[in-house]
Amino acid sequence: MSNTSNSLKQLALQKFKKDFWGVFSFYFIVLVGLVSVFAYVFAPDNSQYANQMHLSIHSKSPGFSVTMLTIPSQVKNEQNVFDKLFFGIKNTDTEVPISEYNIENDTLNYTEYAADGLKGVGKTIPLSSFPNHAVEDFITKKSFVFGTDKYGRDLLSRVLVGARISFFIGFVAVFISLFIGILMGSLAGYFGGKVDTVIMWIINVTWSIPTLLLVIAITLALGKGFWQVFIAVGLTMWVEVARVVRGQIISTKEMQYVTAARALGYNDFRIITKHILPNIMAPVIVIAAANFAAAILIESGLSFLGIGAQPPMASWGAMIKDHYNYIILGKPYLAMIPGLCIMSLVMAFMLIGNALRDALDVKG
């Protein structure tokens, strides 16, 4: 029996490997996952939430470069390595975009950057403000690959850090919906009778409430924040899983291999988990992939309404909300870049869902 199980797994794996788009989507999702976990390692702006603002260079086009003066702070950063790696650096230094500078009589004279051909404000700062008077070490050329947003923050860094919210809300919400949906659907489909009636009543009541309205209600009850959104979205997406699992079990529980399992004296829990569920997971996987896409879109809608991830936390949905009006103002990339990120991630999960469905299709 074990050899048969292993051979079926190997056959499914071989079928999956032959699907180019499924394998490509798998590696793309792994890449996004790594970027999500280690976002502050890859982000040019590794401050917390990539929230270093420079209003004088707001809404600059991709590839924009400027000379940046960093004025060190006297406050010591006491973060540990783990905190810096996964949550960003609490930046206490002051960064100032400048257009020109010169050193004269133990003072640094610089002119702040000003856009549209305007003349920036001239300022001075004593060289003693810099360790060992090494001013040149604190003046660097900074490039913005994706440009800057309306607050002058590095758009590439915001996109990388924002991947964390959009990526993990899909996983957490889908995990919650699968756990509740498979449990409720299995009980309703396998036992039937009053159990089925009660669970179907709960499903129908939940189904009758608009998803976004229910998410808003749950979010307001739990409070604003991204963890509350994770839970709220998961608690509203289980009904589709439950209905599909219930229907599949009703059509499967009278088949010969289930009857044989009962005749051998196996308990209901083993029959459901070992014999029925493995044979009905193909449509559930496709729904899980679709739910991942829906979770990202719902989070985007909540961020648009101000209920999702709260500023200054980076989120792809919030980035679209902040810059959607720039589409008609000649700078559509500010909204299109996070939009393309959402589209790519959603498409990857849909493609891998289809590939897994085909690979796990026992009839094939």
Short mmCIF file of C-alpha atoms in Angstrom, two decimals:
data_model
loop_
_atom_site.label_atom_id
_atom_site.label_comp_id
_atom_site.label_asym_id
_atom_site.label_seq_id
_atom_site.Cartn_x
_atom_site.Cartn_y
_atom_site.Cartn_z
CA MET A 1 0.00 0.00 0.00
CA SER A 2 2.88 2.33 0.87
CA ASN A 3 4.65 1.59 -2.42
CA THR A 4 1.46 2.36 -4.33
CA SER A 5 1.09 5.68 -2.47
CA ASN A 6 4.68 6.62 -3.20
CA SER A 7 4.35 5.71 -6.87
CA LEU A 8 1.23 7.89 -7.20
CA LYS A 9 3.07 10.81 -5.61
CA GLN A 10 5.99 10.31 -7.99
CA LEU A 11 3.62 10.13 -10.96
CA ALA A 12 1.94 13.37 -9.88
CA LEU A 13 5.34 15.03 -9.44
CA GLN A 14 6.45 13.93 -12.92
CA LYS A 15 3.24 15.30 -14.46
CA PHE A 16 3.74 18.59 -12.64
CA LYS A 17 7.37 18.90 -13.82
CA LYS A 18 6.21 18.60 -17.45
CA ASP A 19 3.98 21.68 -17.06
CA PHE A 20 6.25 24.61 -17.97
CA TRP A 21 3.98 27.35 -16.62
CA GLY A 22 3.33 25.43 -13.42
CA VAL A 23 7.06 25.02 -12.72
CA PHE A 24 7.76 28.63 -13.73
CA SER A 25 4.99 29.86 -11.41
CA PHE A 26 6.35 27.73 -8.56
CA TYR A 27 9.80 29.30 -8.81
CA PHE A 28 8.28 32.76 -9.18
CA ILE A 29 6.24 32.26 -5.99
CA VAL A 30 9.34 31.00 -4.17
CA LEU A 31 11.22 34.11 -5.35
CA VAL A 32 8.45 36.42 -4.14
CA GLY A 33 8.40 34.52 -0.84
CA LEU A 34 12.14 35.04 -0.34
CA VAL A 35 11.81 38.72 -1.22
CA SER A 36 8.93 39.03 1.25
CA VAL A 37 10.90 37.48 4.13
CA PHE A 38 14.21 39.24 3.39
CA ALA A 39 12.76 42.45 1.93
CA TYR A 40 15.05 44.74 3.93
CA VAL A 41 18.13 42.91 2.64
CA PHE A 42 17.21 43.60 -0.99
CA ALA A 43 15.61 47.06 -0.56
CA PRO A 44 17.85 50.09 -1.28
CA ASP A 45 16.03 51.91 1.54
CA ASN A 46 16.25 49.52 4.50
CA SER A 47 14.61 51.86 7.00
CA GLN A 48 11.47 50.57 8.71
CA TYR A 49 8.65 50.25 6.16
CA ALA A 50 11.01 51.92 3.60
CA ASN A 51 9.55 55.18 4.86
CA GLN A 52 12.48 57.58 4.31
CA MET A 53 10.73 60.69 2.91
CA HIS A 54 12.29 63.42 0.75
CA LEU A 55 9.49 65.77 -0.31
CA SER A 56 11.82 67.79 -2.56
CA ILE A 57 12.22 64.79 -4.91
CA HIS A 58 8.63 63.52 -4.92
CA SER A 59 7.12 61.78 -7.96
CA LYS A 60 10.40 61.45 -9.85
CA SER A 61 10.56 59.16 -12.88
CA PRO A 62 12.38 55.78 -12.88
CA GLY A 63 16.17 56.07 -13.01
CA PHE A 64 16.26 59.44 -11.23
CA SER A 65 19.55 60.19 -9.39
CA VAL A 66 20.41 62.83 -6.82
CA THR A 67 23.28 63.69 -4.47
CA MET A 68 22.29 62.78 -0.91
CA LEU A 69 23.79 64.28 2.26
CA THR A 70 23.41 62.16 5.39
CA ILE A 71 23.59 64.13 8.65
CA PRO A 72 24.42 61.66 11.44
CA SER A 73 22.34 61.67 14.59
CA GLN A 74 23.70 61.66 18.11
CA VAL A 75 21.12 59.03 19.11
CA LYS A 76 22.59 55.52 19.09
CA ASN A 77 20.68 52.72 17.33
CA GLU A 78 20.40 49.80 19.77
CA GLN A 79 18.58 47.35 17.48
CA ASN A 80 19.86 43.79 17.30
CA VAL A 81 20.77 42.07 14.02
CA PHE A 82 17.55 40.02 13.90
CA ASP A 83 15.41 43.14 14.29
CA LYS A 84 17.30 44.98 11.55
CA LEU A 85 17.15 41.99 9.18
CA PHE A 86 13.41 41.32 9.37
CA PHE A 87 11.90 44.65 10.49
CA GLY A 88 14.22 47.28 9.05
CA ILE A 89 16.52 49.84 10.61
CA LYS A 90 15.16 52.61 12.82
CA ASN A 91 16.90 55.37 10.92
CA THR A 92 17.77 58.28 13.21
CA ASP A 93 20.02 60.03 10.66
CA THR A 94 18.71 62.84 8.48
CA GLU A 95 18.98 62.53 4.69
CA VAL A 96 18.92 65.73 2.63
CA PRO A 97 18.91 65.79 -1.21
CA ILE A 98 21.38 68.49 -2.32
CA SER A 99 22.31 70.08 -5.64
CA GLU A 100 25.74 71.47 -4.68
CA TYR A 101 28.10 71.80 -1.72
CA ASN A 102 31.50 73.14 -0.65
CA ILE A 103 33.68 73.04 2.45
CA GLU A 104 34.86 76.35 3.88
CA ASN A 105 36.34 77.30 7.28
CA ASP A 106 35.36 74.09 9.10
CA THR A 107 31.81 74.33 7.84
CA LEU A 108 29.91 72.53 5.10
CA ASN A 109 27.87 74.80 2.85
CA TYR A 110 25.21 73.05 0.79
CA THR A 111 22.18 73.90 -1.29
CA GLU A 112 19.09 71.76 -0.93
CA TYR A 113 17.72 70.17 -4.08
CA ALA A 114 14.79 71.94 -5.69
CA ALA A 115 12.79 70.69 -8.65
CA ASP A 116 11.48 72.50 -11.73
CA GLY A 117 14.56 74.72 -12.10
CA LEU A 118 14.02 76.49 -8.77
CA LYS A 119 16.88 77.56 -6.50
CA GLY A 120 17.19 75.51 -3.33
CA VAL A 121 17.73 76.89 0.16
CA GLY A 122 21.38 77.32 1.15
CA LYS A 123 22.42 75.98 4.55
CA THR A 124 25.57 75.44 6.61
CA ILE A 125 26.57 72.78 9.10
CA PRO A 126 29.80 72.51 11.15
CA LEU A 127 32.21 69.73 10.22
CA SER A 128 32.23 68.66 13.87
CA SER A 129 28.79 67.13 13.23
CA PHE A 130 30.50 64.40 11.23
CA PRO A 131 32.71 61.70 12.80
CA ASN A 132 36.40 62.55 12.23
CA HIS A 133 35.24 65.43 10.00
CA ALA A 134 34.93 62.87 7.17
CA VAL A 135 32.25 64.75 5.24
CA GLU A 136 32.86 62.96 1.94
CA ASP A 137 31.80 59.64 3.51
CA PHE A 138 28.34 61.09 4.13
CA ILE A 139 27.77 62.49 0.64
CA THR A 140 26.73 59.86 -1.91
CA LYS A 141 25.04 59.60 -5.26
CA LYS A 142 21.65 57.87 -4.83
CA SER A 143 19.66 56.36 -7.69
CA PHE A 144 15.98 55.41 -7.66
CA VAL A 145 15.40 52.53 -10.08
CA PHE A 146 11.57 52.80 -9.97
CA GLY A 147 11.60 56.51 -9.17
CA THR A 148 9.97 58.03 -6.07
CA ASP A 149 6.38 58.20 -4.84
CA LYS A 150 4.44 61.34 -3.93
CA TYR A 151 6.25 61.57 -0.60
CA GLY A 152 9.71 61.17 -2.12
CA ARG A 153 10.16 57.60 -0.90
CA ASP A 154 12.04 55.00 -2.96
CA LEU A 155 9.32 53.21 -4.95
CA LEU A 156 11.41 50.05 -5.48
CA SER A 157 11.94 49.66 -1.73
CA ARG A 158 8.23 50.21 -1.05
CA VAL A 159 7.34 47.55 -3.64
CA LEU A 160 9.76 45.01 -2.12
CA VAL A 161 8.61 45.65 1.46
CA GLY A 162 4.95 45.79 0.37
CA ALA A 163 5.25 42.27 -1.09
CA ARG A 164 5.25 40.99 2.50
CA ILE A 165 1.64 42.07 3.15
CA SER A 166 0.19 40.92 -0.17
CA PHE A 167 2.07 37.61 -0.11
CA PHE A 168 1.30 36.57 3.45
CA ILE A 169 -2.34 37.70 3.49
CA GLY A 170 -2.93 35.17 0.71
CA PHE A 171 -1.28 32.33 2.60
CA VAL A 172 -2.86 33.08 5.99
CA ALA A 173 -6.34 33.72 4.58
CA VAL A 174 -6.24 30.60 2.38
CA PHE A 175 -4.96 28.48 5.28
CA ILE A 176 -7.82 29.65 7.52
CA SER A 177 -10.40 29.17 4.76
CA LEU A 178 -9.12 25.67 3.93
CA PHE A 179 -9.06 24.56 7.57
CA ILE A 180 -12.62 25.74 8.30
CA GLY A 181 -14.03 24.91 4.87
CA ILE A 182 -12.68 21.34 4.68
CA LEU A 183 -13.77 20.65 8.28
CA MET A 184 -17.32 21.97 7.82
CA GLY A 185 -17.75 20.53 4.32
CA SER A 186 -16.51 17.09 5.39
CA LEU A 187 -18.88 16.92 8.34
CA ALA A 188 -21.86 18.09 6.29
CA GLY A 189 -21.20 15.83 3.31
CA TYR A 190 -20.22 12.66 5.17
CA PHE A 191 -22.74 12.57 8.02
CA GLY A 192 -25.67 14.35 6.33
CA GLY A 193 -28.99 14.67 8.17
CA LYS A 194 -29.23 17.29 10.91
CA VAL A 195 -25.49 17.96 10.81
CA ASP A 196 -25.76 18.81 7.12
CA THR A 197 -28.83 21.00 7.74
CA VAL A 198 -27.17 23.06 10.48
CA ILE A 199 -23.89 23.53 8.58
CA MET A 200 -25.69 24.44 5.35
CA TRP A 201 -27.74 27.01 7.26
CA ILE A 202 -24.50 28.59 8.55
CA ILE A 203 -23.01 28.50 5.04
CA ASN A 204 -26.09 30.10 3.47
CA VAL A 205 -26.24 32.87 6.08
CA THR A 206 -22.54 33.63 5.62
CA TRP A 207 -22.91 33.43 1.83
CA SER A 208 -25.80 35.92 1.82
CA ILE A 209 -23.66 38.69 3.34
CA PRO A 210 -21.51 40.62 0.82
CA THR A 211 -17.89 39.58 1.28
CA LEU A 212 -16.43 43.07 1.54
CA LEU A 213 -19.15 44.14 3.99
CA LEU A 214 -18.51 41.10 6.18
CA VAL A 215 -14.75 41.70 6.11
CA ILE A 216 -15.29 45.33 7.11
CA ALA A 217 -17.55 44.26 10.00
CA ILE A 218 -15.04 41.66 11.27
CA THR A 219 -12.15 44.10 10.85
CA LEU A 220 -13.95 46.81 12.81
CA ALA A 221 -14.74 44.28 15.54
CA LEU A 222 -11.13 43.06 15.76
CA GLY A 223 -9.57 46.49 15.23
CA LYS A 224 -7.51 48.04 12.43
CA GLY A 225 -4.27 46.34 11.46
CA PHE A 226 -2.87 43.82 9.00
CA TRP A 227 -3.21 40.77 11.29
CA GLN A 228 -6.87 41.58 11.81
CA VAL A 229 -7.30 41.78 8.02
CA PHE A 230 -5.63 38.37 7.63
CA ILE A 231 -8.11 36.77 10.02
CA ALA A 232 -11.13 38.65 8.68
CA VAL A 233 -10.46 37.68 5.05
CA GLY A 234 -9.89 34.03 6.02
CA LEU A 235 -13.16 33.90 7.97
CA THR A 236 -15.14 35.03 4.92
CA MET A 237 -13.63 32.74 2.28
CA TRP A 238 -14.30 29.31 3.76
CA VAL A 239 -17.88 28.97 2.46
CA GLU A 240 -16.82 28.24 -1.14
CA VAL A 241 -14.41 25.56 0.05
CA ALA A 242 -17.06 24.04 2.32
CA ARG A 243 -19.69 23.83 -0.46
CA VAL A 244 -17.28 22.19 -2.92
CA VAL A 245 -15.98 19.70 -0.32
CA ARG A 246 -19.53 18.85 0.75
CA GLY A 247 -20.65 18.20 -2.83
CA GLN A 248 -17.56 16.11 -3.63
CA ILE A 249 -17.94 13.97 -0.49
CA ILE A 250 -21.66 13.37 -1.15
CA SER A 251 -20.82 12.02 -4.60
CA THR A 252 -17.82 10.02 -3.35
CA LYS A 253 -18.88 8.47 -0.04
CA GLU A 254 -20.98 5.74 -1.70
CA MET A 255 -18.21 4.57 -4.01
CA GLN A 256 -16.84 1.06 -3.69
CA TYR A 257 -13.51 1.90 -2.08
CA VAL A 258 -15.30 3.85 0.69
CA THR A 259 -17.70 0.93 1.23
CA ALA A 260 -14.71 -1.40 1.39
CA ALA A 261 -13.05 0.85 3.98
CA ARG A 262 -16.19 0.69 6.15
CA ALA A 263 -16.31 -3.10 5.77
CA LEU A 264 -12.70 -3.30 7.02
CA GLY A 265 -13.77 -1.50 10.18
CA TYR A 266 -11.98 1.82 9.61
CA ASN A 267 -13.38 4.73 11.65
CA ASP A 268 -15.03 7.74 10.05
CA PHE A 269 -12.03 10.03 10.66
CA ARG A 270 -9.67 7.71 8.78
CA ILE A 271 -12.13 7.18 5.92
CA ILE A 272 -12.52 10.95 5.45
CA THR A 273 -8.85 11.91 5.79
CA LYS A 274 -7.14 8.89 4.19
CA HIS A 275 -9.60 7.77 1.51
CA ILE A 276 -12.02 10.53 0.53
CA LEU A 277 -10.16 13.86 0.87
CA PRO A 278 -7.07 12.82 -1.16
CA ASN A 279 -9.38 11.99 -4.08
CA ILE A 280 -11.30 15.29 -4.06
CA MET A 281 -8.42 17.76 -3.51
CA ALA A 282 -8.06 18.78 -7.18
CA PRO A 283 -11.04 21.24 -7.21
CA VAL A 284 -10.14 22.39 -3.68
CA ILE A 285 -6.63 23.34 -4.85
CA VAL A 286 -8.06 25.37 -7.73
CA ILE A 287 -10.40 27.20 -5.32
CA ALA A 288 -7.48 27.82 -2.95
CA ALA A 289 -5.54 29.44 -5.80
CA ALA A 290 -8.55 31.60 -6.71
CA ASN A 291 -9.00 32.53 -3.03
CA PHE A 292 -5.40 33.69 -2.92
CA ALA A 293 -6.17 36.15 -5.72
CA ALA A 294 -9.37 37.23 -4.00
CA ALA A 295 -7.53 37.78 -0.70
CA ILE A 296 -5.06 40.16 -2.33
CA LEU A 297 -7.85 42.08 -4.04
CA ILE A 298 -9.90 42.30 -0.84
CA GLU A 299 -6.85 43.59 1.05
CA SER A 300 -6.38 46.18 -1.68
CA GLY A 301 -10.00 47.27 -1.28
CA LEU A 302 -9.66 47.51 2.49
CA SER A 303 -6.46 49.53 2.14
CA PHE A 304 -8.30 51.84 -0.25
CA LEU A 305 -10.96 52.36 2.43
CA GLY A 306 -8.32 52.92 5.12
CA ILE A 307 -9.13 49.71 7.03
CA GLY A 308 -6.28 47.50 5.84
CA ALA A 309 -2.57 47.92 6.51
CA GLN A 310 -2.09 51.28 8.20
CA PRO A 311 0.48 53.94 7.15
CA PRO A 312 3.43 54.01 7.06
CA MET A 313 3.28 50.24 6.45
CA ALA A 314 3.90 49.42 2.79
CA SER A 315 1.22 47.50 0.89
CA TRP A 316 0.67 47.08 -2.85
CA GLY A 317 -3.01 47.88 -2.44
CA ALA A 318 -2.28 51.03 -0.43
CA MET A 319 0.30 52.12 -3.02
CA ILE A 320 -2.34 51.91 -5.77
CA LYS A 321 -4.76 53.85 -3.58
CA ASP A 322 -2.19 56.61 -2.97
CA HIS A 323 -1.29 57.02 -6.64
CA TYR A 324 -4.30 56.03 -8.76
CA ASN A 325 -4.95 59.69 -9.64
CA TYR A 326 -1.43 59.93 -11.11
CA ILE A 327 -2.62 57.75 -14.01
CA ILE A 328 -4.21 60.82 -15.59
CA LEU A 329 -1.46 63.17 -14.39
CA GLY A 330 1.21 61.73 -16.68
CA LYS A 331 2.90 59.40 -14.18
CA PRO A 332 0.91 56.16 -14.42
CA TYR A 333 3.87 53.99 -13.34
CA LEU A 334 3.29 55.00 -9.70
CA ALA A 335 0.08 52.94 -9.70
CA MET A 336 0.92 50.52 -12.51
CA ILE A 337 4.06 49.05 -10.92
CA PRO A 338 2.31 47.73 -7.77
CA GLY A 339 -0.66 46.78 -9.96
CA LEU A 340 1.58 44.65 -12.19
CA CYS A 341 3.08 43.05 -9.07
CA ILE A 342 -0.40 42.04 -7.88
CA MET A 343 -1.32 40.75 -11.34
CA SER A 344 1.87 38.69 -11.63
CA LEU A 345 1.49 37.08 -8.22
CA VAL A 346 -2.20 36.31 -8.76
CA MET A 347 -1.48 34.84 -12.21
CA ALA A 348 1.32 32.67 -10.77
CA PHE A 349 -1.01 31.15 -8.19
CA MET A 350 -3.74 30.54 -10.75
CA LEU A 351 -1.26 28.79 -13.09
CA ILE A 352 0.22 26.64 -10.33
CA GLY A 353 -3.30 25.77 -9.19
CA ASN A 354 -4.20 24.54 -12.69
CA ALA A 355 -0.93 22.59 -12.92
CA LEU A 356 -1.52 20.89 -9.57
CA ARG A 357 -5.11 20.10 -10.54
CA ASP A 358 -3.91 18.28 -13.67
CA ALA A 359 -1.09 16.52 -11.81
CA LEU A 360 -3.36 15.28 -9.00
CA ASP A 361 -6.19 14.19 -11.30
CA VAL A 362 -6.43 10.47 -10.49
CA LYS A 363 -8.73 9.87 -13.48
CA GLY A 364 -5.99 11.06 -15.81
#
